[in-house]
XYZ file of C-alpha atoms in Angstrom:
540
model
C 37.508 -47.865 -3.689
C 36.698 -47.786 0.043
C 33.624 -49.925 0.775
C 32.259 -46.940 2.686
C 32.031 -45.067 -0.610
C 29.449 -46.018 -3.220
C 29.162 -44.443 -6.660
C 26.251 -44.832 -9.049
C 25.324 -43.508 -12.471
C 21.868 -42.027 -12.058
C 19.275 -39.839 -13.768
C 18.192 -36.670 -11.993
C 14.631 -38.051 -11.863
C 15.882 -40.875 -9.586
C 18.311 -38.800 -7.535
C 15.676 -37.631 -5.049
C 14.603 -41.145 -4.087
C 18.118 -42.147 -3.060
C 19.193 -42.503 0.577
C 17.272 -40.228 2.982
C 15.558 -38.419 0.083
C 16.357 -35.054 1.694
C 19.585 -33.088 1.396
C 21.470 -30.525 3.435
C 24.239 -28.083 2.470
C 26.501 -27.957 5.589
C 28.359 -24.898 6.839
C 31.727 -26.227 5.706
C 30.626 -25.824 2.086
C 31.068 -22.653 0.094
C 27.987 -20.429 -0.096
C 26.024 -20.238 -3.329
C 28.432 -18.422 -5.666
C 27.329 -19.235 -9.211
C 26.785 -16.233 -11.489
C 23.785 -15.995 -13.827
C 25.769 -15.016 -16.934
C 28.438 -17.655 -16.391
C 27.764 -20.982 -14.697
C 23.959 -20.699 -14.568
C 23.688 -19.857 -18.252
C 26.127 -22.667 -19.095
C 23.980 -25.198 -17.191
C 20.840 -23.868 -18.878
C 22.417 -24.245 -22.318
C 23.558 -27.764 -21.426
C 19.982 -28.668 -20.510
C 18.209 -27.295 -23.590
C 20.810 -27.737 -26.326
C 21.967 -31.323 -25.784
C 20.245 -34.588 -26.534
C 19.098 -36.646 -23.585
C 20.616 -38.165 -21.572
C 23.293 -35.528 -20.914
C 25.986 -35.881 -18.223
C 26.282 -32.813 -15.956
C 28.856 -33.917 -13.362
C 28.913 -35.498 -9.933
C 27.309 -34.948 -6.538
C 28.976 -36.221 -3.363
C 27.065 -36.761 -0.131
C 27.545 -38.080 3.406
C 24.665 -40.351 4.299
C 22.300 -39.119 6.998
C 25.054 -37.058 8.643
C 24.577 -35.114 11.872
C 21.245 -34.416 13.560
C 19.355 -33.135 10.526
C 18.228 -36.551 9.288
C 19.406 -35.489 5.845
C 22.285 -36.423 3.571
C 24.972 -33.732 3.548
C 25.969 -32.534 0.081
C 29.726 -31.912 0.205
C 30.369 -31.473 -3.513
C 28.061 -30.392 -6.338
C 25.881 -28.075 -4.249
C 26.160 -25.194 -6.771
C 24.776 -27.404 -9.535
C 22.093 -28.986 -7.322
C 20.909 -25.618 -5.967
C 20.653 -24.184 -9.484
C 18.643 -27.180 -10.698
C 16.195 -26.679 -7.839
C 15.866 -22.989 -8.753
C 15.182 -24.092 -12.324
C 12.425 -26.437 -11.129
C 10.791 -23.680 -9.062
C 10.986 -21.248 -12.004
C 9.346 -23.862 -14.239
C 6.585 -24.458 -11.674
C 5.806 -20.729 -11.467
C 5.725 -20.512 -15.252
C 3.263 -23.424 -15.404
C 1.022 -21.817 -12.792
C 0.920 -18.621 -14.832
C 0.556 -20.006 -18.360
C -1.352 -23.321 -18.212
C -5.129 -22.776 -18.241
C -6.195 -26.426 -18.049
C -6.522 -26.977 -14.277
C -6.134 -30.745 -14.487
C -2.934 -30.451 -16.548
C -1.651 -27.676 -14.305
C -2.209 -29.796 -11.198
C -0.488 -32.769 -12.806
C 2.601 -30.817 -13.900
C 3.025 -28.811 -10.693
C 2.439 -31.972 -8.649
C 5.259 -33.716 -10.499
C 7.575 -30.763 -9.840
C 6.569 -30.711 -6.168
C 7.720 -34.315 -5.884
C 11.241 -33.119 -6.737
C 11.088 -30.070 -4.478
C 9.360 -31.580 -1.432
C 9.261 -34.829 0.522
C 5.698 -35.742 1.498
C 5.227 -37.969 4.508
C 2.886 -38.474 7.460
C 4.099 -35.409 9.388
C 3.667 -33.053 6.453
C 5.566 -31.494 3.546
C 9.331 -31.036 3.870
C 11.632 -29.098 1.529
C 14.077 -31.604 0.059
C 17.011 -29.149 -0.109
C 17.988 -27.082 2.931
C 21.052 -25.087 3.992
C 23.046 -24.641 7.190
C 23.263 -20.962 6.284
C 20.085 -19.321 7.599
C 20.142 -16.563 4.975
C 20.263 -19.138 2.182
C 17.336 -21.002 3.736
C 15.421 -17.750 4.105
C 15.715 -16.654 0.464
C 15.193 -20.194 -0.885
C 11.989 -20.472 1.169
C 10.685 -17.171 -0.242
C 11.473 -18.353 -3.772
C 9.772 -21.713 -3.198
C 6.641 -19.989 -1.894
C 6.724 -17.410 -4.734
C 6.595 -14.541 -2.243
C 7.545 -10.941 -2.894
C 11.223 -10.275 -2.194
C 12.721 -6.963 -1.057
C 16.014 -6.853 -2.979
C 17.399 -4.022 -0.827
C 17.438 -6.255 2.256
C 19.409 -9.124 0.700
C 23.013 -10.040 1.443
C 25.416 -11.099 -1.335
C 24.497 -14.779 -1.262
C 20.775 -14.020 -1.241
C 21.244 -11.641 -4.180
C 22.767 -14.502 -6.182
C 19.784 -16.720 -5.381
C 17.380 -13.996 -6.491
C 19.345 -12.941 -9.570
C 19.862 -16.502 -10.795
C 16.224 -17.405 -10.146
C 15.071 -14.328 -12.096
C 17.470 -15.210 -14.905
C 16.083 -18.749 -15.118
C 12.479 -17.463 -15.109
C 13.315 -15.201 -18.049
C 15.029 -18.070 -19.888
C 12.037 -20.375 -19.380
C 9.572 -17.747 -20.545
C 11.634 -17.090 -23.662
C 12.167 -20.795 -24.367
C 8.576 -21.947 -23.805
C 6.588 -19.002 -25.095
C 2.798 -19.134 -24.750
C -0.203 -21.105 -25.991
C -0.140 -24.754 -27.032
C 3.506 -24.601 -28.078
C 4.323 -23.337 -24.581
C 2.734 -26.381 -22.918
C 4.592 -28.671 -25.301
C 7.887 -26.914 -24.534
C 7.189 -27.199 -20.793
C 6.942 -30.968 -21.054
C 10.055 -31.137 -23.233
C 12.033 -29.032 -20.743
C 10.856 -31.082 -17.777
C 11.823 -34.305 -19.586
C 15.287 -32.885 -20.334
C 15.817 -31.995 -16.665
C 14.618 -35.424 -15.493
C 16.972 -37.190 -17.908
C 20.098 -35.277 -16.872
C 22.733 -37.816 -15.938
C 25.082 -37.531 -12.964
C 27.427 -39.606 -10.837
C 26.054 -39.806 -7.300
C 28.764 -40.650 -4.748
C 27.538 -41.686 -1.294
C 29.955 -41.709 1.643
C 29.016 -43.589 4.801
C 30.724 -41.081 7.112
C 32.899 -37.951 7.190
C 36.124 -39.926 7.316
C 35.286 -41.623 4.018
C 34.325 -38.248 2.516
C 37.623 -36.638 3.494
C 39.586 -39.569 2.034
C 37.565 -39.189 -1.150
C 38.566 -35.542 -1.453
C 42.216 -36.477 -0.986
C 41.870 -39.039 -3.795
C 40.202 -36.473 -6.074
C 43.016 -34.012 -5.422
C 45.683 -36.677 -6.032
C 44.255 -37.393 -9.492
C 44.855 -33.802 -10.531
C 41.196 -32.851 -10.811
C 41.020 -29.098 -10.200
C 39.383 -28.308 -6.879
C 39.487 -24.764 -5.537
C 42.471 -24.201 -3.250
C 40.151 -22.735 -0.643
C 37.999 -25.871 -0.643
C 41.003 -28.175 -0.326
C 42.465 -26.255 2.624
C 39.080 -26.102 4.303
C 38.558 -29.809 3.762
C 41.986 -30.606 5.248
C 41.232 -28.486 8.333
C 37.885 -30.219 8.845
C 39.532 -33.617 8.441
C 41.832 -32.881 11.377
C 38.889 -31.773 13.525
C 36.021 -34.119 12.681
C 36.622 -36.400 15.717
C 36.819 -33.393 18.065
C 33.266 -32.100 18.519
C 34.327 -28.864 20.235
C 36.959 -27.975 17.619
C 34.638 -29.025 14.792
C 32.061 -26.559 16.060
C 34.763 -23.884 16.344
C 36.016 -24.290 12.753
C 32.495 -24.518 11.316
C 31.513 -21.270 13.041
C 34.843 -19.634 12.223
C 34.655 -20.516 8.535
C 31.100 -19.270 8.349
C 32.185 -15.955 9.936
C 35.170 -15.712 7.583
C 32.900 -16.141 4.558
C 30.496 -13.520 5.904
C 33.397 -11.106 6.468
C 34.066 -11.109 2.727
C 30.371 -11.194 1.721
C 30.740 -14.789 0.499
C 32.969 -13.627 -2.372
C 35.014 -16.736 -3.146
C 37.701 -14.811 -5.068
C 38.304 -12.455 -2.133
C 38.409 -15.348 0.360
C 40.937 -17.083 -1.873
C 43.047 -13.919 -2.075
C 42.914 -13.421 1.690
C 44.030 -16.995 2.435
C 47.061 -16.571 0.166
C 47.913 -13.144 1.563
C 47.564 -14.508 5.094
C 50.092 -17.185 4.142
C 52.509 -14.574 2.762
C 52.053 -12.488 5.924
C 52.553 -15.341 8.396
C 54.640 -17.912 6.463
C 56.369 -17.098 3.176
C 55.721 -16.291 -0.471
C 53.464 -18.711 -2.331
C 51.361 -18.759 -5.468
C 47.708 -19.794 -5.714
C 48.736 -23.040 -7.404
C 51.291 -23.918 -4.700
C 49.304 -22.848 -1.645
C 47.668 -26.184 -0.809
C 50.943 -28.047 -1.311
C 52.651 -25.582 1.063
C 49.842 -26.010 3.584
C 50.279 -29.807 3.641
C 54.043 -29.490 3.993
C 53.939 -27.002 6.881
C 50.980 -28.379 8.885
C 51.272 -32.092 9.576
C 49.584 -32.388 12.967
C 46.417 -31.194 14.679
C 48.049 -28.627 16.969
C 49.770 -26.949 14.011
C 46.512 -26.847 12.040
C 44.653 -25.373 15.034
C 47.271 -22.617 15.397
C 47.049 -21.819 11.677
C 43.247 -21.826 11.707
C 43.021 -19.496 14.729
C 45.339 -17.032 13.012
C 43.349 -17.297 9.782
C 40.079 -16.509 11.564
C 41.484 -13.771 13.821
C 43.152 -11.771 11.047
C 40.237 -11.972 8.573
C 38.390 -8.913 10.021
C 41.660 -6.930 10.004
C 42.393 -7.815 6.377
C 38.810 -6.974 5.383
C 39.092 -3.626 7.209
C 42.328 -2.790 5.376
C 40.714 -3.545 2.027
C 37.568 -1.534 2.776
C 38.930 1.378 4.835
C 36.935 0.285 7.893
C 39.119 2.103 10.404
C 36.919 1.231 13.388
C 38.089 -2.394 13.256
C 41.790 -1.442 13.368
C 41.758 -1.008 17.141
C 45.510 -1.495 17.619
C 46.258 1.846 15.974
C 46.830 4.390 18.740
C 46.908 7.786 17.060
C 45.236 11.173 17.023
C 41.901 11.612 15.291
C 43.671 13.441 12.472
C 45.940 10.459 11.879
C 42.964 8.106 11.906
C 41.189 10.249 9.307
C 44.254 10.252 7.060
C 44.621 6.474 7.424
C 41.002 6.018 6.419
C 41.318 8.293 3.396
C 44.522 6.536 2.310
C 42.909 3.093 2.581
C 39.893 4.273 0.606
C 42.222 5.635 -2.074
C 44.176 2.377 -2.096
C 40.950 0.444 -2.672
C 40.241 2.618 -5.721
C 43.623 1.652 -7.208
C 42.292 -1.915 -7.474
C 45.591 -3.667 -6.692
C 46.165 -6.732 -4.523
C 49.878 -7.138 -3.829
C 50.238 -4.519 -1.105
C 47.717 -5.977 1.349
C 49.930 -8.829 2.560
C 52.620 -6.426 3.765
C 50.046 -3.999 5.222
C 48.594 -6.837 7.271
C 52.078 -7.694 8.534
C 52.861 -4.067 9.408
C 49.595 -3.683 11.303
C 50.277 -6.821 13.347
C 53.964 -6.092 14.027
C 54.091 -2.312 14.519
C 50.638 -0.674 14.638
C 52.086 2.468 16.259
C 54.003 3.216 13.034
C 51.259 2.019 10.723
C 50.197 5.432 9.398
C 53.674 6.386 8.232
C 54.281 2.978 6.658
C 50.852 2.981 5.014
C 51.252 6.410 3.399
C 54.714 5.522 2.053
C 53.630 2.166 0.652
C 50.475 3.539 -0.950
C 52.501 6.315 -2.568
C 54.813 3.628 -3.960
C 51.866 1.473 -5.079
C 50.411 4.492 -6.867
C 53.682 4.977 -8.784
C 54.052 1.246 -9.453
C 50.619 1.137 -11.058
C 51.905 3.382 -13.857
C 55.265 1.754 -14.588
C 56.066 -1.642 -16.172
C 56.538 -4.280 -13.482
C 55.759 -7.815 -12.369
C 53.184 -8.237 -9.567
C 54.898 -11.457 -8.413
C 58.256 -9.656 -8.106
C 56.633 -7.101 -5.829
C 54.905 -9.778 -3.748
C 58.203 -11.605 -3.235
C 59.775 -8.402 -1.903
C 56.847 -7.985 0.490
C 57.053 -11.656 1.514
C 60.741 -11.324 2.389
C 59.870 -8.463 4.738
C 56.939 -10.336 6.299
C 59.177 -13.375 6.863
C 61.845 -11.206 8.513
C 64.420 -11.800 5.794
C 64.671 -8.031 5.218
C 63.985 -4.965 7.372
C 62.095 -1.771 6.510
C 65.161 0.016 5.166
C 66.004 -2.910 2.889
C 62.413 -3.045 1.684
C 62.485 0.694 1.033
C 65.715 0.338 -0.990
C 64.277 -2.602 -2.934
C 61.170 -0.629 -3.854
C 63.291 2.367 -4.846
C 65.344 0.159 -7.185
C 62.159 -1.124 -8.816
C 61.175 2.453 -9.742
C 64.662 3.733 -10.571
C 65.069 4.838 -14.170
C 61.353 4.595 -14.943
C 60.354 8.209 -14.305
C 59.672 8.887 -17.991
C 57.303 5.892 -18.135
C 55.486 7.183 -15.079
C 55.268 10.769 -16.371
C 53.912 9.674 -19.744
C 51.260 7.463 -18.166
C 50.278 9.921 -15.459
C 49.896 12.873 -17.835
C 47.298 10.849 -19.715
C 45.354 10.489 -16.455
C 45.807 13.924 -14.896
C 42.764 15.552 -16.426
C 39.547 16.340 -14.590
C 36.790 14.217 -16.136
C 33.797 14.874 -13.872
C 33.932 11.347 -12.426
C 36.519 8.783 -11.307
C 39.122 11.436 -10.425
C 40.576 9.535 -7.474
C 44.164 9.523 -8.794
C 44.273 13.260 -9.427
C 42.688 13.911 -6.029
C 45.387 11.822 -4.350
C 48.178 13.838 -5.988
C 46.547 17.157 -5.119
C 46.038 16.198 -1.483
C 49.650 15.051 -1.067
C 50.899 18.228 -2.779
C 48.873 20.467 -0.478
C 49.929 18.531 2.623
C 53.584 18.828 1.596
C 53.356 22.612 1.273
C 52.186 22.837 4.852
C 49.536 20.945 6.764
C 47.650 22.600 9.642
C 46.294 20.710 12.647
C 43.430 19.399 10.510
C 43.305 17.138 7.489
C 40.615 17.076 4.833
C 37.511 15.366 6.174
C 35.384 15.546 3.012
C 37.633 16.727 0.173
C 36.398 17.767 -3.231
C 38.260 18.842 -6.388
C 37.862 22.515 -7.221
C 38.691 24.410 -10.426
C 40.651 27.554 -9.512
C 39.759 29.320 -12.740
C 36.133 28.237 -13.141
C 34.893 25.933 -15.881
C 32.451 28.583 -17.085
C 34.266 30.281 -19.960
C 32.064 33.345 -19.538
C 34.062 34.356 -16.473
C 36.035 37.543 -17.150
C 39.309 35.913 -16.140
C 39.234 34.026 -19.448
C 39.971 37.282 -21.224
C 43.524 36.978 -19.879
C 44.178 33.992 -22.132
C 45.330 34.562 -25.696
C 44.355 31.089 -26.931
C 41.268 29.643 -28.590
C 38.369 28.125 -26.657
C 39.359 24.492 -27.226
C 42.803 24.975 -25.695
C 41.324 27.064 -22.911
C 38.904 24.308 -21.937
C 41.731 21.763 -21.987
C 43.883 23.924 -19.711
C 41.003 24.543 -17.322
C 40.711 20.800 -16.628
C 44.448 20.226 -16.238
C 45.994 19.552 -12.827
C 47.616 23.005 -12.682
C 44.180 24.615 -12.454
C 42.885 22.272 -9.740
C 43.039 22.208 -5.973
C 41.298 20.525 -3.042
C 38.682 22.184 -0.838
C 36.445 20.925 1.915
C 33.083 20.123 0.392
C 31.123 22.108 2.959
C 33.135 25.234 2.130
C 32.839 24.844 -1.602
C 29.085 24.222 -1.222
C 28.521 27.489 0.635
C 25.963 29.560 -1.264
C 28.365 32.521 -1.231
C 30.987 30.542 -3.152
C 29.297 27.674 -4.995
C 29.692 27.982 -8.771
C 31.099 31.504 -8.441
C 33.890 33.272 -10.288
C 37.453 33.324 -8.991
C 37.079 36.932 -7.804
C 34.116 35.986 -5.634
C 35.955 32.937 -4.267
C 39.022 35.006 -3.411
C 38.014 35.397 0.285
C 37.597 31.628 0.552
C 41.197 30.990 -0.545
C 42.498 33.871 1.557
C 41.035 32.352 4.746
C 42.112 28.773 3.961
C 44.015 26.790 6.625
C 46.115 25.067 3.974
C 49.114 27.035 2.722
C 48.753 25.534 -0.759
C 45.297 27.069 -1.129
C 46.226 30.332 0.577
C 49.085 30.787 -1.915
C 46.573 30.823 -4.788
C 45.709 34.369 -3.737
C 49.313 35.426 -4.370
C 49.202 34.469 -8.037
C 49.226 37.526 -10.268
C 46.719 36.793 -13.014
C 47.613 40.016 -14.767
C 50.910 38.385 -15.802
C 49.101 35.766 -17.878
C 50.151 35.886 -21.574
């Protein structure tokens, strides 16, 4: 191994007296993403259920890197952060449960030695973060201060949730009284005797080579981490570009609320949009093949950072960010509603081609969006392979096919599957009182097709034409029992779309059909106006 890389087998109790004795999570690292019911609980179980010493993995650092005077943790930060939260939770438990002041001082003092570095200029937190929000919440936790959960971002919420989870676990494990004090000491001893491999790199170059070696051995690193590491490796001798990619990656993470799965999805979809089809497993290999010099990596990175807000806006219906779209306000409103509906479908494949369409032809984006979302809605209810669909989209993004070819390809995918769609959709097309987004989409498109005025729905709501209240006199027209009547009332044939403000009017809200007749008669939408023409006296 490179002489600039030193590995040692070490107990957690000795870890904090290695090197600079203080540690720093740099901006190039992922934010804190561990979940309390998954990784945090697994680490907790490893601590309490296994005999000491117990191996928990490795931690990789760069010695005294940068201007912080601290060692940078470049791998293992999730585990290290969680262990520090566990130590703080244990300290708070001790302060609350131990009555013997001398014992309390001894135990909390020992824990403080792991959490803080004491020297002539004062007390310094051993673990700090480049991310200010992470530092902020970790400081509040360390000081046991009250935390306003409503003001936290996603990363801070994970800190708080995991810390609360660990406090609950410790309270349950230790209990109270003499047995509690005994359990406290046992738990502390278990934490101190955790075994890890501590890998110290003398500089960033050695660290990057280490990551390449880890990847070459087949050890599973996240694709996102490997691409990020490769980008930083190209830039680490260029101070200006290093600052650019550090800031850019931090902004990219913030754009997706530090959700690692969404960042991973975006990076792959960006590749499909700008390069060609790839899978998650092949993405890093494709990156290395396509980008072999610094200028190529810089071009790729700029594109990755610049398109992140656009991709995020497409996924969240944030129309204000999509500034390239030059359309009327009505078109903008329809685009927003369609994107919001698409989000509710909870599908991924379509976003790569939407990103491409927005970049290439924003002036036609509304028409393309509506058509593709209508297809995606149908595709959700018929048997089909997501990868097949993505490959069709990738061919269009790459320029191998045009819009007409893509349209024909998508038509062929759906051809002959109408019965599958009908069977699936009938199961869904019932008003349930909540989560009616699919039925609302169909109703809106039906009403628009019958004739759309100058306006589109701004705040649509589903309305029962014949009211749900079976006391209404119109129910006397039906010659069926109550159970069937109620079923028919909630079917799509008895539903329409109205503006919420109209339906909420005190003259019409929760009223019978006869009293709502003027509302339908004065409607701008032909589909709703035609309701007045229906002759209820012809009902069987």
